[in-house]
Short mmCIF file of C-alpha atoms in Angstrom, two decimals:
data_model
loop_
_atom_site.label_atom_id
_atom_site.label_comp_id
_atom_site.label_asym_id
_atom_site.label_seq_id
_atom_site.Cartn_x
_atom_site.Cartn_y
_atom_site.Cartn_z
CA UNK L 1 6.86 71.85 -101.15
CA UNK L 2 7.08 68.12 -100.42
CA UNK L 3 5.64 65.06 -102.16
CA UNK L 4 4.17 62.67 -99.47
CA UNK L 5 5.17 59.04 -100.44
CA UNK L 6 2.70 56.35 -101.23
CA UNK L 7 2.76 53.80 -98.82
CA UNK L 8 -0.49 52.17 -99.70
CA UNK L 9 0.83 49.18 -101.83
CA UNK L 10 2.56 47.74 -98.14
CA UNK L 11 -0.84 47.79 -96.75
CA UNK L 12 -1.54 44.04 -96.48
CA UNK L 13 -5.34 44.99 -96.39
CA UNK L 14 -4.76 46.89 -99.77
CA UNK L 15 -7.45 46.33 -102.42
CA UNK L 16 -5.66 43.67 -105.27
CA UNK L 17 -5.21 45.89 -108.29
CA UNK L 18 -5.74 43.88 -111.58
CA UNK L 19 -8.46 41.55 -112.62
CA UNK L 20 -8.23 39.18 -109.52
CA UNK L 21 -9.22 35.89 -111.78
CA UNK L 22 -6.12 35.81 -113.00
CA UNK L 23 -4.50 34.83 -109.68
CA UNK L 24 -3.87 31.76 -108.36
CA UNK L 25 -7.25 30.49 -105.24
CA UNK L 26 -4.47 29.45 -103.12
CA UNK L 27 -2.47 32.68 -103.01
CA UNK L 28 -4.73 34.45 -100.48
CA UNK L 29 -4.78 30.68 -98.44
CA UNK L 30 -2.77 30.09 -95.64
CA UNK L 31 0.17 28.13 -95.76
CA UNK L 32 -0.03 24.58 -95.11
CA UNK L 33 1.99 21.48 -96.01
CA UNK L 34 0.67 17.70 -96.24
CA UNK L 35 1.13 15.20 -93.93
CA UNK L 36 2.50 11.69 -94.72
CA UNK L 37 -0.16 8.79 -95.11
CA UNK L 38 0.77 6.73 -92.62
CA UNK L 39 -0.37 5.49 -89.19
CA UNK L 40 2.55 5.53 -87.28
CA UNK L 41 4.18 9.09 -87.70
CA UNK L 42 6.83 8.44 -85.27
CA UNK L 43 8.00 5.32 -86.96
CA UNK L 44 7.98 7.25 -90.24
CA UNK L 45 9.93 10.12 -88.66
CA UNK L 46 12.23 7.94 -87.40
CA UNK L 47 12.92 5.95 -90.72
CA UNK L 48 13.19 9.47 -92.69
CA UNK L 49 15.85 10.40 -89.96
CA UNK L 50 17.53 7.19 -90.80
CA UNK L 51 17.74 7.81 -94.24
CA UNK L 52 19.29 10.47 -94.26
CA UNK L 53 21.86 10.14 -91.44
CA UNK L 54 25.13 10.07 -92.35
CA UNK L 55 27.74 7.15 -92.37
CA UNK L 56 30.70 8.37 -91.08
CA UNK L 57 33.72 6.58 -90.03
CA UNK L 58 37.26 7.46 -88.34
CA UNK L 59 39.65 6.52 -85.99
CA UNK L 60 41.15 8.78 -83.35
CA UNK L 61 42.58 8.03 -79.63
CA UNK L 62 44.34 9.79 -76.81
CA UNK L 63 45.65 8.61 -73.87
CA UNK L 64 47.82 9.92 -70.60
CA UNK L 65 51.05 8.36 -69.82
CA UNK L 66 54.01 9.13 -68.07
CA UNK L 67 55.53 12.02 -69.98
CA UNK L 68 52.38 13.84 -71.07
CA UNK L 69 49.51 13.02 -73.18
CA UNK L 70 49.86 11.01 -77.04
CA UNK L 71 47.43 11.56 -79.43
CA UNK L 72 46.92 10.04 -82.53
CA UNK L 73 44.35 9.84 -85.39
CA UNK L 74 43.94 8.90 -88.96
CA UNK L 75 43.10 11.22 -92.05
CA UNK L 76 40.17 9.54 -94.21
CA UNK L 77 36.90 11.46 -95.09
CA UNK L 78 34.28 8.79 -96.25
CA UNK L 79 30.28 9.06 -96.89
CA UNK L 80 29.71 5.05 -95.99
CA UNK L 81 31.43 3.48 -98.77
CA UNK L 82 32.49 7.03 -100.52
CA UNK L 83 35.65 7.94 -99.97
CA UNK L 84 35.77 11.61 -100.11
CA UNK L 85 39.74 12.59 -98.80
CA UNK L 86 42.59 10.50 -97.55
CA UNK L 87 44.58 14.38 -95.93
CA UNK L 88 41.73 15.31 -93.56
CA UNK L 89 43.51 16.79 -90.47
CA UNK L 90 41.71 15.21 -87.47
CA UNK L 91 43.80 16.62 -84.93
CA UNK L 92 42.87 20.29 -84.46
CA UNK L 93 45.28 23.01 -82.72
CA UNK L 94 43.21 25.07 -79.88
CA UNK L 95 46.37 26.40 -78.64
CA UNK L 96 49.84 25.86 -78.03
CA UNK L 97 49.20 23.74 -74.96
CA UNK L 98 46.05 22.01 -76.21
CA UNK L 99 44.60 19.78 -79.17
CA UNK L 100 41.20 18.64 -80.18
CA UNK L 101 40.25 15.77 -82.45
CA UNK L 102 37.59 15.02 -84.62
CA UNK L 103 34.96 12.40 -85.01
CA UNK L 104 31.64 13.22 -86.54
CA UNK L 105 30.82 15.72 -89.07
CA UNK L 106 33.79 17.31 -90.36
CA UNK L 107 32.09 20.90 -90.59
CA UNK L 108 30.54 20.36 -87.23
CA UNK L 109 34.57 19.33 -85.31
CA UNK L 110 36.16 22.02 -87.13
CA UNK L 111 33.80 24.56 -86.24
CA UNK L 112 33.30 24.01 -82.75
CA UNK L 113 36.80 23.63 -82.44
CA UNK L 114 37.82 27.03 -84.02
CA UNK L 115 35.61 28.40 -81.98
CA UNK L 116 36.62 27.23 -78.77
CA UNK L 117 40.17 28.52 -79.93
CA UNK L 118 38.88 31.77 -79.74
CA UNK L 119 36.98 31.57 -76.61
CA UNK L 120 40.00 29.82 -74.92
CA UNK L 121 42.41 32.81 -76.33
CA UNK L 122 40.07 35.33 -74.98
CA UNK L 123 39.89 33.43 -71.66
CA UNK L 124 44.00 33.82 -71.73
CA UNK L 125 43.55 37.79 -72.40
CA UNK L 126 41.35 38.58 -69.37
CA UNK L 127 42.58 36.51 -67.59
CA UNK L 128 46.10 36.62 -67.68
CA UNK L 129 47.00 32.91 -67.40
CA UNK L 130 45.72 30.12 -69.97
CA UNK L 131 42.53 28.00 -69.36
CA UNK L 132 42.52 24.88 -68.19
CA UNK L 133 41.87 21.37 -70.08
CA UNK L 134 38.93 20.85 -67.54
CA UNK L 135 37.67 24.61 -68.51
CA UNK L 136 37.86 24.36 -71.83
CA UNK L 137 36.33 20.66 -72.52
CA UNK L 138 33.67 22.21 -69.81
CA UNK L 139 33.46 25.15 -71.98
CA UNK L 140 32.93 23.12 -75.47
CA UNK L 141 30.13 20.75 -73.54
CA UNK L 142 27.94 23.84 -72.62
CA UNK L 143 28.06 24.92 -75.87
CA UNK L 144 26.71 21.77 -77.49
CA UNK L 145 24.45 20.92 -75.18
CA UNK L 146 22.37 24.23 -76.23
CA UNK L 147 22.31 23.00 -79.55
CA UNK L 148 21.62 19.40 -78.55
CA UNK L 149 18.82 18.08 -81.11
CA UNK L 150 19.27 20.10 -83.56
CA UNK L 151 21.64 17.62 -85.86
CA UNK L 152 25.28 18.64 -84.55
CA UNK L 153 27.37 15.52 -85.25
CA UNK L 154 30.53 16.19 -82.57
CA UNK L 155 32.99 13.10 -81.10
CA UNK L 156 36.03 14.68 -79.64
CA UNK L 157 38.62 14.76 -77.15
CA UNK L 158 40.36 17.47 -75.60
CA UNK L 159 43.44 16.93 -74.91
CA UNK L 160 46.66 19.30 -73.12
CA UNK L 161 48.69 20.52 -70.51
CA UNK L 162 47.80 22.79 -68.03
CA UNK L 163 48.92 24.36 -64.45
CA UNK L 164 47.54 20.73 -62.73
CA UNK L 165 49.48 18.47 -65.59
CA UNK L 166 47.99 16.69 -68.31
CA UNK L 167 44.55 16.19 -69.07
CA UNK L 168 42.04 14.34 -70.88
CA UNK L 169 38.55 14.86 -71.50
CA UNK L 170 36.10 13.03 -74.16
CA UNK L 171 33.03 15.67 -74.90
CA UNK L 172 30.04 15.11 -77.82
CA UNK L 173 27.28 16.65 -79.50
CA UNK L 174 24.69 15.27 -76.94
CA UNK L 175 26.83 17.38 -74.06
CA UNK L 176 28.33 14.63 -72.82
CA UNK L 177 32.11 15.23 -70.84
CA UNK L 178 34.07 12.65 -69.26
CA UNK L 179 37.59 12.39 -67.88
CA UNK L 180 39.73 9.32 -68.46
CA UNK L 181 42.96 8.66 -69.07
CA UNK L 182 42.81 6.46 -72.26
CA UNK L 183 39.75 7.28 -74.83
CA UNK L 184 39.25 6.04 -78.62
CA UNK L 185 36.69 7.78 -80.73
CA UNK L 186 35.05 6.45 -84.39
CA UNK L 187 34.61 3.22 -86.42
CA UNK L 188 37.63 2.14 -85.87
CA UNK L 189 37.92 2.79 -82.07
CA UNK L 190 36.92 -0.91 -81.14
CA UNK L 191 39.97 -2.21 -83.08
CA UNK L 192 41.94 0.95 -81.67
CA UNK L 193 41.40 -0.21 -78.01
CA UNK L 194 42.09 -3.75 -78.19
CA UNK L 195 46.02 -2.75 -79.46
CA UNK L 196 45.95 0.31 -76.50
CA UNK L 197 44.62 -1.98 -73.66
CA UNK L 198 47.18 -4.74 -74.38
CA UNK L 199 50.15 -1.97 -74.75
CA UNK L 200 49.09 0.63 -72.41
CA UNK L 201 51.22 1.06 -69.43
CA UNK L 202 52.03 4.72 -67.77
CA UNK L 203 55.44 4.13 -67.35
CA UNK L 204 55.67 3.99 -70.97
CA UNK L 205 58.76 6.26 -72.58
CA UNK L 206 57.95 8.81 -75.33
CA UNK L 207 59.13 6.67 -77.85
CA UNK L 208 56.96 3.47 -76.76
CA UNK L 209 53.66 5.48 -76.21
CA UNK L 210 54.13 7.00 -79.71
CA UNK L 211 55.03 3.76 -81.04
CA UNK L 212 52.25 2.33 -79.35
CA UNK L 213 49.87 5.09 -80.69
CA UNK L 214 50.72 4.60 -84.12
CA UNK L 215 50.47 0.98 -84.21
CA UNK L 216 46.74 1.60 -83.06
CA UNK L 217 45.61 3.72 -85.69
CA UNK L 218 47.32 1.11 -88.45
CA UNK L 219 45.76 -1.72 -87.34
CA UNK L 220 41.97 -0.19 -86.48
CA UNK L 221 42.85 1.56 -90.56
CA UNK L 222 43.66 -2.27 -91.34
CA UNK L 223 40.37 -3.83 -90.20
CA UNK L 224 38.11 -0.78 -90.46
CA UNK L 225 37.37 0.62 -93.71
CA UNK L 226 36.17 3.77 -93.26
CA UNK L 227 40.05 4.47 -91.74
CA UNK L 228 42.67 4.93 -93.48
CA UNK L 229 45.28 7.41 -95.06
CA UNK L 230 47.98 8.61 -92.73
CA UNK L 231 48.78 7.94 -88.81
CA UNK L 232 49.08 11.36 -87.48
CA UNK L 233 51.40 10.89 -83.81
CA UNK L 234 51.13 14.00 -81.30
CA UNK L 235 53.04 14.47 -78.31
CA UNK L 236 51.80 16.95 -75.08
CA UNK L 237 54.12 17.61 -72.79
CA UNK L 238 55.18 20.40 -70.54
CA UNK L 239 55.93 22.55 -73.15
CA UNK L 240 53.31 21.99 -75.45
CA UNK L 241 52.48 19.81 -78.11
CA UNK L 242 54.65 18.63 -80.89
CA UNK L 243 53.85 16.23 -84.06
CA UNK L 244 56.24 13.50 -83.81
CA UNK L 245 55.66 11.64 -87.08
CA UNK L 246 53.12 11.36 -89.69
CA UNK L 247 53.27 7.68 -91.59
CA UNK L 248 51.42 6.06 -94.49
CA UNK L 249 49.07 3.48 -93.51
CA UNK L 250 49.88 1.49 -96.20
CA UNK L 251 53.60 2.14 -95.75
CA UNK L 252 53.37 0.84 -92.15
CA UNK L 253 51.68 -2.22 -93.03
CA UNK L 254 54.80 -3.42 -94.67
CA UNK L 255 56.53 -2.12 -91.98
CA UNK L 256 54.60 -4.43 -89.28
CA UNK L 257 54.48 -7.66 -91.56
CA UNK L 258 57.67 -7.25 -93.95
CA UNK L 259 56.92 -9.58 -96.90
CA UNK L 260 59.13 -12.65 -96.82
CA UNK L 261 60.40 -14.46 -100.14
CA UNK L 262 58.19 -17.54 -100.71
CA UNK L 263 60.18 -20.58 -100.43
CA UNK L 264 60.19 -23.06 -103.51
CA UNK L 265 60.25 -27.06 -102.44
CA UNK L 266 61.11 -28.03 -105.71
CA UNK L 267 61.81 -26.20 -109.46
CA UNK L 268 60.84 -28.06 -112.26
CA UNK L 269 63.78 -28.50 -114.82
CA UNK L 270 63.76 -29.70 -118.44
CA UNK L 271 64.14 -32.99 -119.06
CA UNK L 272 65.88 -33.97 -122.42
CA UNK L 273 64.55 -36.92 -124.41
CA UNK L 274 66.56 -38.96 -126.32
#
């Protein structure tokens, strides 16, 4: 013989068992929240979305040249004037032929950019050949722009080499994609781009882009203070990238203006009196 179970106390219409003073009037109530007293709700919801933005600050830049792509970034967390890490690693391996960087929200970049890693690698096992720079940067730009809105925080590049040569492509959180060959993303990028537009050439040699590259991120670290930490140097070429150096800010800053002895015009001496 079996028991039939009791499913009466899931009955929402169920009769409250108990003495029913006891309980709370706004139990039974539907649920409601209070408005803020104010006239102008949209100014107020703006403000509040103000207040708690976050101030974020980096430095990262890419750019085409002759012998592939350079990219280059620095490695400082901050919360406006909290520095949180000086070892962040803003450039992000999608695969062997491709890097991302990162300018935003740290959670948000790395992410997204794990992600597309996957997608890209599955793209390469279906496939049979590797996805392009243009199909993955398209790939990353439909994916944020369904969850445009809803507080991503995403500034990146994409940057590699594919079957049509090197490519660049500049993609945020709002959907956005463009293709250029020379991009700077973050705080910093202002002071980035006056050092790249003075230096760029494509002609430039390995050497001289990375040079160049490097040289950027110190002196947009130097004037920008949410920058800083180390000036990570990546090279894309034909056979992938490679990190070419990876230099203390603060050691290249002696590097760029070496201090000099100052001179003395004239030591004071003793004087003897007789």
């Amino acid at each position: 013989m079996m028991r039939g179970i009791d499913f009466s106390a899931l009955d929402p219409l169920a009769p409250i068992k108990g003495n029913s003073d006891e309980l709370d009037d706004n139990i039974l109530a539907i649920p409601s929240f209070k408005l803020p007293t104010t006239c102008d709700f949209d100014g107020f919801q703006k403000a509040a979305v103000e207040m708690v933005k976050p101030a974020k600050g980096t430095t990262t830049l890419a750019f085409i040249f002759n012998g592939g792509v350079m990219v280059a970034a620095d490695s400082r967390a901050s919360m406006g004037g909290y520095i949180s890490s000086q070892s962040v690693k803003k450039i992000i391996e999608i695969n062997p032929y491709m890097l991302g960087t990162m300018a935003g929200g740290a959670a948000d970049c790395q992410f997204w950019h794990r992600n597309l890693g996957t997608k890209c690698r599955l793209h390469e096992l279906a496939n049979k050949r590797r996805i392009s720079v243009a199909g993955a940067s398209k790939l990353l730009a439909n994916i944020l722009y369904s969850y445009r809105g809803m507080g991503l925080s995403v500034g990146t590049m994409i940057a590699g080499w594919d079957e049509q040569g090197p490519g660049l492509y500049y993609v945020d959180s709002e959907g956005g994609r463009l293709k250029g060959n020379k991009f700077s993303v973050g705080s910093g990028s202002p002071y980035a781009y006056g050092v790249l537009d003075s230096g760029h050439r494509f002609d430039l040699s390995v050497e001289e882009a990375a040079e160049l590259a490097r040289r950027a991120i110190y002196h947009a670290t130097f004037r920008d203070g949410a920058s800083g930490g180390v000036a990570s140097v990546y090279h894309i070429g034909p056979n992938g990238w490679k990190k070419l150096s990876g230099d203390d800010v603060g050691e290249l800053h002696y590097q760029y203006y070496p201090v000099e002895p100052a001179s003395v015009e004239q030591e004071m001496t003793e004087v003897t009196i007789s």
